[in-house]
Coordinates of C-alpha atoms and ligand atoms in Angstrom, one line a residue:
M1 CA 84.6 -79.8 178.4
N2 CA 85.2 -76.1 178.4
K3 CA 83.6 -74.4 181.4
Q4 CA 82.7 -71.3 179.5
W5 CA 80.5 -73.2 177.1
K6 CA 76.7 -72.9 177.3
L7 CA 75.2 -76.2 176.1
P8 CA 71.6 -76.8 175.1
N9 CA 69.2 -78.4 177.5
L10 CA 65.9 -79.8 176.2
K11 CA 64.2 -80.0 179.6
E12 CA 64.9 -76.3 180.1
A13 CA 63.7 -75.5 176.6
Q14 CA 60.4 -77.3 177.3
K15 CA 59.5 -75.0 180.2
R16 CA 56.9 -72.3 179.7
T17 CA 56.4 -69.4 182.1
K18 CA 53.8 -66.7 182.1
T19 CA 56.5 -64.1 182.5
P20 CA 56.1 -61.5 179.8
V21 CA 58.9 -61.4 177.2
N22 CA 60.8 -58.2 177.0
I23 CA 60.7 -56.3 173.7
E24 CA 64.1 -54.8 173.2
H25 CA 64.6 -51.9 170.9
S26 CA 68.3 -51.4 171.6
L27 CA 69.8 -54.7 172.7
F28 CA 71.8 -55.4 169.6
D29 CA 75.1 -53.5 169.5
I30 CA 78.5 -54.0 167.8
P31 CA 81.1 -54.0 170.5
E32 CA 84.1 -51.7 169.9
C33 CA 86.5 -54.6 169.4
C34 CA 84.4 -55.9 166.6
K35 CA 84.1 -52.8 164.5
E36 CA 85.6 -53.3 161.0
M37 CA 86.4 -56.9 162.0
G38 CA 85.3 -58.1 158.6
K39 CA 87.1 -55.6 156.4
G40 CA 88.5 -57.5 153.3
K41 CA 86.9 -60.7 154.4
N42 CA 84.1 -62.8 153.0
Y43 CA 81.2 -64.6 154.7
F44 CA 79.1 -67.5 153.4
I45 CA 75.8 -68.6 154.8
R46 CA 73.8 -71.7 153.9
T47 CA 70.3 -72.0 155.3
Y48 CA 68.3 -75.2 155.6
G49 CA 64.7 -75.6 156.6
C50 CA 61.8 -73.2 156.8
Q51 CA 61.2 -69.5 156.1
A52 CA 61.8 -68.5 159.7
N53 CA 65.3 -69.9 159.2
E54 CA 65.7 -68.0 155.9
R55 CA 64.8 -64.8 157.6
D56 CA 67.3 -65.5 160.4
G57 CA 69.9 -66.0 157.6
E58 CA 69.1 -62.5 156.4
T59 CA 69.6 -61.1 159.9
M60 CA 73.0 -62.8 160.1
A61 CA 73.9 -61.4 156.7
G62 CA 72.9 -58.0 158.0
I63 CA 75.2 -58.4 161.0
F64 CA 78.1 -59.6 158.9
E65 CA 77.8 -56.6 156.6
E66 CA 77.7 -54.2 159.5
L67 CA 81.0 -55.8 160.6
G68 CA 82.5 -55.0 157.1
Y69 CA 82.3 -58.5 155.6
T70 CA 81.3 -59.1 152.0
Q71 CA 79.0 -61.9 151.0
T72 CA 80.4 -64.7 148.8
L73 CA 78.3 -67.3 147.1
D74 CA 81.2 -69.7 146.8
M75 CA 82.3 -71.2 150.1
V76 CA 85.8 -71.8 148.8
N77 CA 86.3 -68.0 149.0
A78 CA 84.9 -67.6 152.5
D79 CA 86.7 -66.6 155.7
V80 CA 83.6 -67.5 157.7
I81 CA 81.1 -70.2 156.8
I82 CA 77.8 -70.4 158.7
L83 CA 75.5 -73.4 158.4
N84 CA 72.1 -72.3 159.5
T85 CA 70.5 -75.6 160.3
C86 CA 67.1 -77.3 160.6
A87 CA 66.2 -80.1 163.0
V88 CA 62.7 -81.0 161.9
R89 CA 63.7 -84.3 160.4
E90 CA 66.7 -86.6 160.5
N91 CA 67.5 -86.2 156.8
A92 CA 67.8 -82.4 157.3
E93 CA 70.5 -83.1 159.9
D94 CA 72.3 -85.7 157.8
K95 CA 72.7 -83.1 155.0
V96 CA 74.4 -80.7 157.5
F97 CA 76.8 -83.3 158.7
G98 CA 77.6 -84.2 155.1
E99 CA 78.5 -80.5 154.5
V100 CA 80.5 -80.3 157.7
G101 CA 82.6 -83.3 156.4
H102 CA 83.2 -81.6 153.1
I103 CA 84.3 -78.3 154.8
K104 CA 87.1 -80.2 156.6
H105 CA 89.0 -80.1 153.3
L106 CA 88.6 -76.4 153.0
K107 CA 90.2 -75.9 156.4
R108 CA 93.3 -77.7 155.2
T109 CA 93.9 -75.0 152.6
N110 CA 92.7 -72.2 154.8
P111 CA 93.5 -72.9 158.4
D112 CA 92.0 -69.5 159.5
L113 CA 88.6 -70.4 158.1
I114 CA 85.9 -70.2 160.8
L115 CA 83.1 -72.8 160.6
G116 CA 79.9 -71.9 162.6
I117 CA 76.8 -73.9 163.1
C118 CA 73.6 -72.3 164.3
G119 CA 69.8 -72.7 163.8
C120 CA 67.6 -75.5 165.2
M121 CA 70.2 -78.3 165.3
A122 CA 72.3 -76.2 167.6
Q123 CA 69.5 -76.2 170.1
E124 CA 69.6 -80.1 170.3
E125 CA 71.6 -81.7 173.1
A126 CA 72.5 -84.8 171.0
M127 CA 73.6 -82.8 168.0
V128 CA 75.9 -80.6 170.0
E129 CA 77.4 -83.6 171.7
K130 CA 78.1 -85.1 168.3
I131 CA 79.7 -82.0 167.1
I132 CA 81.9 -81.8 170.2
K133 CA 83.0 -85.4 169.8
V134 CA 83.2 -86.0 166.1
Y135 CA 83.4 -82.8 164.2
K136 CA 86.4 -81.0 165.5
Q137 CA 86.4 -78.7 162.4
V138 CA 83.4 -76.8 163.8
D139 CA 84.7 -73.6 165.6
L140 CA 81.5 -72.0 166.7
V141 CA 78.0 -73.2 167.7
F142 CA 75.3 -70.7 168.7
G143 CA 71.5 -71.1 168.9
T144 CA 68.3 -69.5 167.6
H145 CA 68.0 -67.2 170.7
N146 CA 71.4 -65.6 170.6
I147 CA 72.0 -64.6 167.0
Y148 CA 72.4 -61.0 168.3
R149 CA 75.6 -62.2 170.0
L150 CA 77.3 -63.1 166.7
P151 CA 79.8 -60.2 166.6
Q152 CA 81.2 -61.0 170.0
L153 CA 81.2 -64.8 169.5
L154 CA 83.0 -64.5 166.2
Y155 CA 85.5 -62.1 167.8
D156 CA 86.2 -64.5 170.7
T157 CA 86.5 -67.5 168.4
M158 CA 89.1 -65.7 166.3
K159 CA 91.0 -64.2 169.2
T160 CA 91.2 -67.3 171.4
K161 CA 91.4 -69.8 168.5
E162 CA 89.3 -72.1 170.7
R163 CA 86.0 -73.6 170.0
M164 CA 83.1 -71.5 171.2
I165 CA 79.7 -73.0 172.1
E166 CA 76.9 -70.7 173.3
V167 CA 73.3 -71.9 173.1
Y168 CA 70.6 -70.5 175.3
S169 CA 67.7 -72.9 176.0
K170 CA 65.3 -70.4 177.3
E171 CA 63.9 -68.2 174.6
G172 CA 65.3 -64.7 174.6
E173 CA 63.7 -61.3 174.2
V174 CA 62.1 -60.1 171.1
I175 CA 64.9 -58.0 169.7
E176 CA 63.8 -55.2 167.4
N177 CA 67.0 -53.5 166.3
L178 CA 68.8 -56.3 164.5
P179 CA 70.1 -55.5 161.0
V180 CA 68.9 -57.2 157.9
R181 CA 70.3 -57.8 154.5
R182 CA 67.3 -59.0 152.4
F183 CA 68.1 -61.6 149.7
G184 CA 64.9 -60.8 147.8
L185 CA 64.6 -57.5 145.9
H186 CA 60.9 -57.3 145.6
K187 CA 59.7 -60.0 148.0
A188 CA 60.4 -59.8 151.7
W189 CA 59.9 -62.0 154.8
V190 CA 58.6 -60.3 157.9
N191 CA 58.5 -62.1 161.2
I192 CA 55.4 -61.4 163.2
M193 CA 56.0 -63.8 166.0
Y194 CA 58.6 -66.3 167.2
G195 CA 58.4 -69.8 168.8
C196 CA 55.6 -72.2 169.3
D197 CA 53.5 -73.4 172.2
K198 CA 51.5 -76.1 170.5
F199 CA 53.8 -79.0 171.4
C200 CA 52.6 -81.5 168.7
T201 CA 54.0 -84.7 169.9
Y202 CA 56.3 -85.3 166.9
C203 CA 57.7 -81.9 166.6
I204 CA 61.0 -80.4 167.9
V205 CA 60.2 -76.8 167.0
P206 CA 58.7 -75.8 170.4
Y207 CA 62.1 -76.9 172.0
T208 CA 64.3 -75.3 169.4
R209 CA 62.5 -72.0 169.0
G210 CA 61.0 -71.4 172.5
K211 CA 57.7 -70.0 173.6
E212 CA 55.3 -68.1 171.4
R213 CA 56.1 -64.5 171.5
S214 CA 54.7 -61.8 169.2
R215 CA 56.2 -58.6 167.9
L216 CA 54.3 -55.5 168.8
K217 CA 51.9 -54.5 166.0
E218 CA 53.6 -51.1 165.6
D219 CA 57.0 -52.7 165.1
V220 CA 55.6 -55.0 162.4
M221 CA 53.9 -52.2 160.7
K222 CA 57.0 -50.0 160.8
E223 CA 58.9 -52.7 159.0
I224 CA 56.1 -53.1 156.4
D225 CA 55.9 -49.3 155.8
E226 CA 59.6 -49.3 155.1
L227 CA 59.2 -52.2 152.6
V228 CA 56.4 -50.3 150.9
A229 CA 58.5 -47.2 150.7
S230 CA 61.4 -49.3 149.2
N231 CA 59.0 -50.5 146.5
Y232 CA 58.7 -54.1 147.7
K233 CA 55.8 -55.9 146.0
E234 CA 55.2 -58.8 148.3
V235 CA 55.5 -59.5 152.0
T236 CA 55.2 -62.9 153.6
L237 CA 54.2 -62.7 157.3
L238 CA 56.1 -65.4 159.2
G239 CA 55.4 -67.4 162.3
Q240 CA 55.3 -71.1 163.3
N241 CA 51.6 -70.4 163.9
V242 CA 50.6 -67.0 162.6
N243 CA 47.0 -67.4 163.6
A244 CA 48.1 -67.1 167.2
Y245 CA 49.6 -63.7 166.6
G246 CA 49.1 -61.3 169.5
K247 CA 47.5 -63.7 171.9
D248 CA 50.5 -63.4 174.2
L249 CA 50.2 -59.6 174.1
G250 CA 46.5 -59.7 174.9
Y251 CA 45.5 -58.4 171.5
E252 CA 41.9 -59.4 170.5
N253 CA 41.6 -60.6 166.9
G254 CA 45.4 -60.2 166.7
F255 CA 46.1 -61.8 163.3
A256 CA 42.9 -60.6 161.6
D257 CA 43.6 -57.0 162.7
L258 CA 47.2 -57.2 161.7
L259 CA 46.3 -58.6 158.2
E260 CA 43.8 -55.8 157.7
S261 CA 46.3 -53.1 158.6
V262 CA 48.9 -54.6 156.3
A263 CA 46.3 -54.8 153.5
K264 CA 45.5 -51.1 154.0
T265 CA 49.2 -50.2 153.3
G266 CA 48.3 -51.0 149.7
I267 CA 51.3 -53.4 149.2
P268 CA 50.4 -55.4 146.1
R269 CA 50.8 -58.9 147.6
I270 CA 50.5 -60.3 151.2
R271 CA 51.1 -63.9 152.1
F272 CA 51.5 -65.6 155.4
V273 CA 52.8 -69.0 156.8
T274 CA 52.1 -71.2 158.7
S275 CA 48.5 -71.5 159.7
H276 CA 47.5 -73.9 162.4
P277 CA 43.9 -74.9 162.0
W278 CA 43.3 -74.5 165.8
D279 CA 43.6 -70.7 165.9
F280 CA 42.0 -69.9 162.4
T281 CA 39.1 -67.7 163.2
Q282 CA 36.1 -66.6 161.1
E283 CA 37.4 -63.0 161.4
M284 CA 40.6 -64.0 159.6
I285 CA 38.7 -65.7 156.8
D286 CA 36.5 -62.6 156.4
V287 CA 39.6 -60.3 156.2
I288 CA 41.4 -62.6 153.7
A289 CA 38.2 -62.7 151.5
K290 CA 37.7 -58.9 151.7
Y291 CA 41.1 -57.6 150.6
P292 CA 42.3 -58.4 147.0
N293 CA 45.9 -57.8 148.0
I294 CA 45.8 -60.7 150.5
M295 CA 46.6 -63.6 148.3
P296 CA 44.1 -66.4 147.8
Y297 CA 46.5 -69.1 148.9
I298 CA 46.6 -70.9 152.3
H299 CA 49.0 -73.5 153.6
L300 CA 46.9 -75.5 156.1
P301 CA 48.8 -78.4 157.5
V302 CA 46.5 -81.4 158.1
Q303 CA 49.3 -83.9 159.1
S304 CA 46.9 -87.0 159.1
G305 CA 43.4 -87.8 157.9
N306 CA 42.5 -89.8 161.0
T307 CA 41.2 -88.3 164.2
Q308 CA 42.8 -90.9 166.4
V309 CA 46.2 -90.3 164.9
L310 CA 45.6 -86.5 165.1
K311 CA 44.9 -87.0 168.8
L312 CA 48.1 -88.9 169.3
M313 CA 49.9 -86.2 167.4
G314 CA 48.4 -83.6 169.8
R315 CA 46.9 -81.6 166.9
R316 CA 43.8 -80.4 168.9
Y317 CA 41.3 -80.9 166.1
T318 CA 39.3 -83.8 164.7
I319 CA 39.3 -84.4 160.9
E320 CA 35.7 -83.2 160.9
E321 CA 36.7 -79.9 162.4
Y322 CA 39.5 -79.6 159.9
K323 CA 37.1 -80.2 157.0
D324 CA 34.6 -77.7 158.4
L325 CA 37.3 -75.0 158.5
F326 CA 38.6 -76.0 155.0
N327 CA 35.1 -75.7 153.6
R328 CA 34.4 -72.4 155.3
I329 CA 37.5 -70.9 153.8
K330 CA 36.7 -72.4 150.4
T331 CA 33.1 -71.0 150.5
A332 CA 34.3 -67.5 151.5
I333 CA 37.2 -67.5 148.9
P334 CA 36.2 -69.9 146.1
H335 CA 39.4 -69.3 144.0
C336 CA 41.7 -70.0 147.0
A337 CA 44.5 -72.5 146.5
F338 CA 45.4 -74.8 149.3
T339 CA 48.5 -76.7 150.2
T340 CA 49.2 -78.9 153.2
D341 CA 51.8 -80.9 155.2
I342 CA 51.3 -84.6 155.8
I343 CA 53.2 -87.1 157.9
V344 CA 52.9 -90.8 157.1
G345 CA 54.0 -93.6 159.4
F346 CA 53.4 -91.8 162.7
P347 CA 54.1 -94.6 165.4
N348 CA 51.8 -97.5 164.8
E349 CA 49.6 -95.8 162.2
T350 CA 47.5 -98.6 160.8
D351 CA 46.6 -99.3 157.1
E352 CA 43.1 -98.1 157.8
Q353 CA 44.3 -94.9 159.4
F354 CA 46.6 -94.2 156.4
E355 CA 43.6 -94.8 154.1
D356 CA 41.9 -91.9 155.9
T357 CA 44.8 -89.7 155.0
L358 CA 44.3 -90.7 151.3
K359 CA 40.7 -89.9 151.8
I360 CA 41.3 -86.4 153.1
V361 CA 43.5 -85.7 150.0
D362 CA 40.6 -86.9 147.9
E363 CA 38.2 -84.6 149.7
C364 CA 40.4 -81.4 149.9
Q365 CA 42.1 -82.0 146.5
Y366 CA 45.1 -79.9 147.5
D367 CA 47.1 -77.9 145.0
A368 CA 50.2 -79.4 146.6
A369 CA 51.3 -81.2 149.7
F370 CA 54.6 -81.5 151.5
T371 CA 54.7 -85.2 152.5
F372 CA 57.1 -86.8 155.0
I373 CA 57.8 -90.1 156.6
Y374 CA 57.7 -89.6 160.4
S375 CA 61.1 -89.0 161.8
P376 CA 61.6 -89.5 165.6
R377 CA 63.0 -86.4 167.3
E378 CA 64.8 -87.0 170.6
G379 CA 63.1 -85.3 173.5
T380 CA 59.6 -85.3 172.0
P381 CA 56.8 -87.5 173.4
A382 CA 56.3 -89.4 170.1
A383 CA 59.9 -90.5 170.1
R384 CA 59.2 -92.4 173.3
M385 CA 56.3 -94.4 171.6
V386 CA 57.1 -98.0 170.7
D387 CA 56.6 -98.2 166.9
T388 CA 56.0 -101.5 165.3
T389 CA 55.3 -100.4 161.7
P390 CA 58.2 -101.4 159.5
Y391 CA 60.0 -98.6 157.6
E392 CA 59.3 -100.3 154.2
V393 CA 55.6 -100.1 154.9
K394 CA 55.9 -96.3 155.5
E395 CA 57.9 -96.0 152.2
V396 CA 55.1 -97.6 150.3
R397 CA 52.5 -95.4 152.0
L398 CA 54.5 -92.3 151.1
K399 CA 54.7 -93.4 147.5
R400 CA 51.0 -93.9 147.3
L401 CA 50.4 -90.5 148.9
I402 CA 52.7 -88.7 146.6
E403 CA 51.0 -90.2 143.5
K404 CA 47.6 -89.0 144.8
V405 CA 48.9 -85.5 145.6
A406 CA 50.4 -85.2 142.1
F407 CA 47.1 -86.3 140.5
Y408 CA 45.1 -83.5 142.1
A409 CA 48.0 -81.0 141.6
N410 CA 47.8 -81.8 137.9
Q411 CA 44.0 -81.7 137.8
N412 CA 43.9 -78.3 139.6
N413 CA 46.6 -76.9 137.3
Q414 CA 44.7 -78.0 134.1
K415 CA 41.9 -75.6 135.1
Y416 CA 44.3 -72.7 134.6
V417 CA 44.8 -73.4 130.9
G418 CA 43.3 -70.6 128.9
R419 CA 43.0 -68.3 132.0
I420 CA 44.7 -64.9 132.3
E421 CA 46.7 -64.7 135.5
K422 CA 48.5 -61.9 137.3
V423 CA 52.1 -62.9 137.7
L424 CA 54.8 -61.3 139.9
V425 CA 58.0 -61.5 137.8
D426 CA 60.9 -63.1 139.6
G427 CA 63.4 -63.1 136.7
P428 CA 64.7 -65.4 134.0
S429 CA 63.8 -69.0 134.7
K430 CA 66.5 -71.4 136.0
K431 CA 66.6 -73.6 132.9
N432 CA 66.3 -71.0 130.1
S433 CA 67.2 -67.4 130.3
E434 CA 64.9 -66.5 127.4
V435 CA 62.0 -67.6 129.5
Y436 CA 60.9 -65.8 132.7
S437 CA 59.3 -67.2 135.8
G438 CA 57.1 -65.9 138.5
Y439 CA 54.1 -66.7 140.7
T440 CA 50.4 -66.3 140.3
E441 CA 48.3 -64.9 143.1
S442 CA 47.5 -68.5 144.1
Q443 CA 51.2 -69.2 144.3
K444 CA 51.5 -71.3 141.1
L445 CA 54.9 -71.2 139.5
V446 CA 54.6 -70.0 135.9
N447 CA 57.3 -70.0 133.2
F448 CA 56.4 -67.5 130.4
T449 CA 57.7 -65.5 127.5
C450 CA 57.3 -61.8 127.6
D451 CA 58.5 -58.4 126.2
K452 CA 62.1 -57.4 126.7
S453 CA 60.8 -54.4 128.6
V454 CA 59.4 -56.5 131.5
Q455 CA 61.4 -56.1 134.7
V456 CA 61.9 -58.2 137.8
G457 CA 59.2 -57.1 140.3
D458 CA 56.6 -56.2 137.7
I459 CA 53.2 -57.7 138.0
I460 CA 52.0 -58.6 134.5
E461 CA 49.1 -60.5 132.9
V462 CA 50.0 -63.9 131.5
E463 CA 47.9 -66.3 129.5
I464 CA 48.3 -69.9 130.6
I465 CA 48.9 -72.2 127.7
E466 CA 50.0 -75.5 129.3
A467 CA 49.9 -77.1 132.7
K468 CA 51.9 -79.8 134.4
S469 CA 51.6 -80.9 138.1
W470 CA 54.1 -78.4 139.5
T471 CA 54.4 -75.7 136.8
L472 CA 52.3 -73.7 134.4
T473 CA 53.6 -72.3 131.1
G474 CA 52.3 -69.1 129.5
K475 CA 52.8 -66.0 127.5
Q476 CA 52.4 -62.3 128.4
V477 CA 49.1 -60.9 127.2
Ligands
LIG501 N1 58.8 -86.2 161.3 C1 58.3 -85.9 160.0 N2 57.8 -84.7 159.7 C2 57.8 -83.8 160.6 N3 57.3 -82.5 160.5 C3 57.5 -81.9 161.7 N4 58.1 -82.8 162.5 C4 58.2 -83.9 161.9 C5 58.8 -85.2 162.2 N5 59.2 -85.5 163.4 C6 56.7 -82.0 159.3 C7 55.2 -81.5 159.6 C8 55.4 -80.0 159.6 C9 56.4 -79.8 158.6 C10 57.1 -78.5 158.7 O1 57.4 -80.8 158.9 O2 54.4 -81.9 158.6 O3 54.2 -79.4 159.3
LIG502 FE1 63.4 -76.6 160.7 FE2 61.4 -76.1 162.3 FE3 63.7 -75.0 162.9 FE4 62.3 -74.2 160.8 S1 61.7 -74.0 162.9 S2 64.4 -74.6 160.8 S3 61.4 -76.1 160.0 S4 63.2 -77.2 162.8

């Protein structure tokens, strides 16, 4: 084992201290040796997982471009490949190892190719051990807390031609001067906070992304003002739990206040993910209801419909409390669309407990739900629970749940037929370049026909003609 390596440590990652986090406005720097390092070279980044990871991918792209690299969308042409990974479930990890296997062939034809792995998997002890032992083709491993070190790490890997592993387990500073190359031209992700302190018993995120730490409001607003000035039409405020925004900085009404300030910039569309029901205050509901540019769409993960299971999951709410919150939002914003996340087969979930999950779907009639079979994550409390439910039973539950979710998705979408909706134009649809696609305010995907003069980033009125469970079809009015 190389002495210079810094390996992840889950115990270390679990620790939380009250020490305030430094907010650094000049920590990122390109060392002299790295300047122009990428001239004439290509980088390729593939991101897995959530929007926080997508946004990290944009930061890394920004760093690569400052080093002189050019983006390639085909990894065959790449001099550096970065797999920006997700650890939330085992199947996300399996996909990455599949890709790493495939890249081995590319290294035969291009021995100078550098393969880097970063993101949440890099924060996991067992994954890094596996990479060290099995996947010799991986040259560089770095974590979610030291992306700012990418120039130096890349330089060292190339120079020494040795594997480099540098993963910090303790969360780092909030770094404000990182570059960004945004992949969206009219829609942008904006981090408002990092990390998570909720420690739901099934979840690896508090270990891979460190403690909850908010960006200063003035730094968030500066980024938003720049986006408005560059004619961006939509911002999505990002955090593992946006409702907790500002608590660590001592802000009162942190997220409600921030939302209101962002709304006042006049940017046409504001979204935010993810909301934890625990921190969702009435002030937030009132602000969302008050401003028409805060979109009527809320992702409100329920995870289970049974209070006992919620307790074992460490979710901090009963199903009655969840329903009460859901109904208060629905009353204040009647046209609001809701999506959720649900886990089936949490250790020892009984048939009756699963029936409660079906019941909450009947009651909330979500527009969509992301549904998962529970996946044990090493180091989390749930992974230590003895689980007697057979996997086949969990698969049957998932199938039943998916059918119910699709039923309500379809029923909700049918209500759109005949309505005129405001749609933000993304561009030609994936399947047919004559047809355009975009999203309604309530985050419904619409495929539609329109004038030739319509441009990406326009907000146009579309009449909805047909509805399926996951898409609407329409024509420009
Ligand atoms: N197994 C299955 N699903 C999980 N999620 C988080 N951790 C796990 C796990 N160990 C789901 C939750 C979360 C979403 C992002 O992923 O539903 O809200
Ligand atoms: Fe995946 Fe969670 Fe990490 Fe996002 S924060 S990449 S969902 S493990």
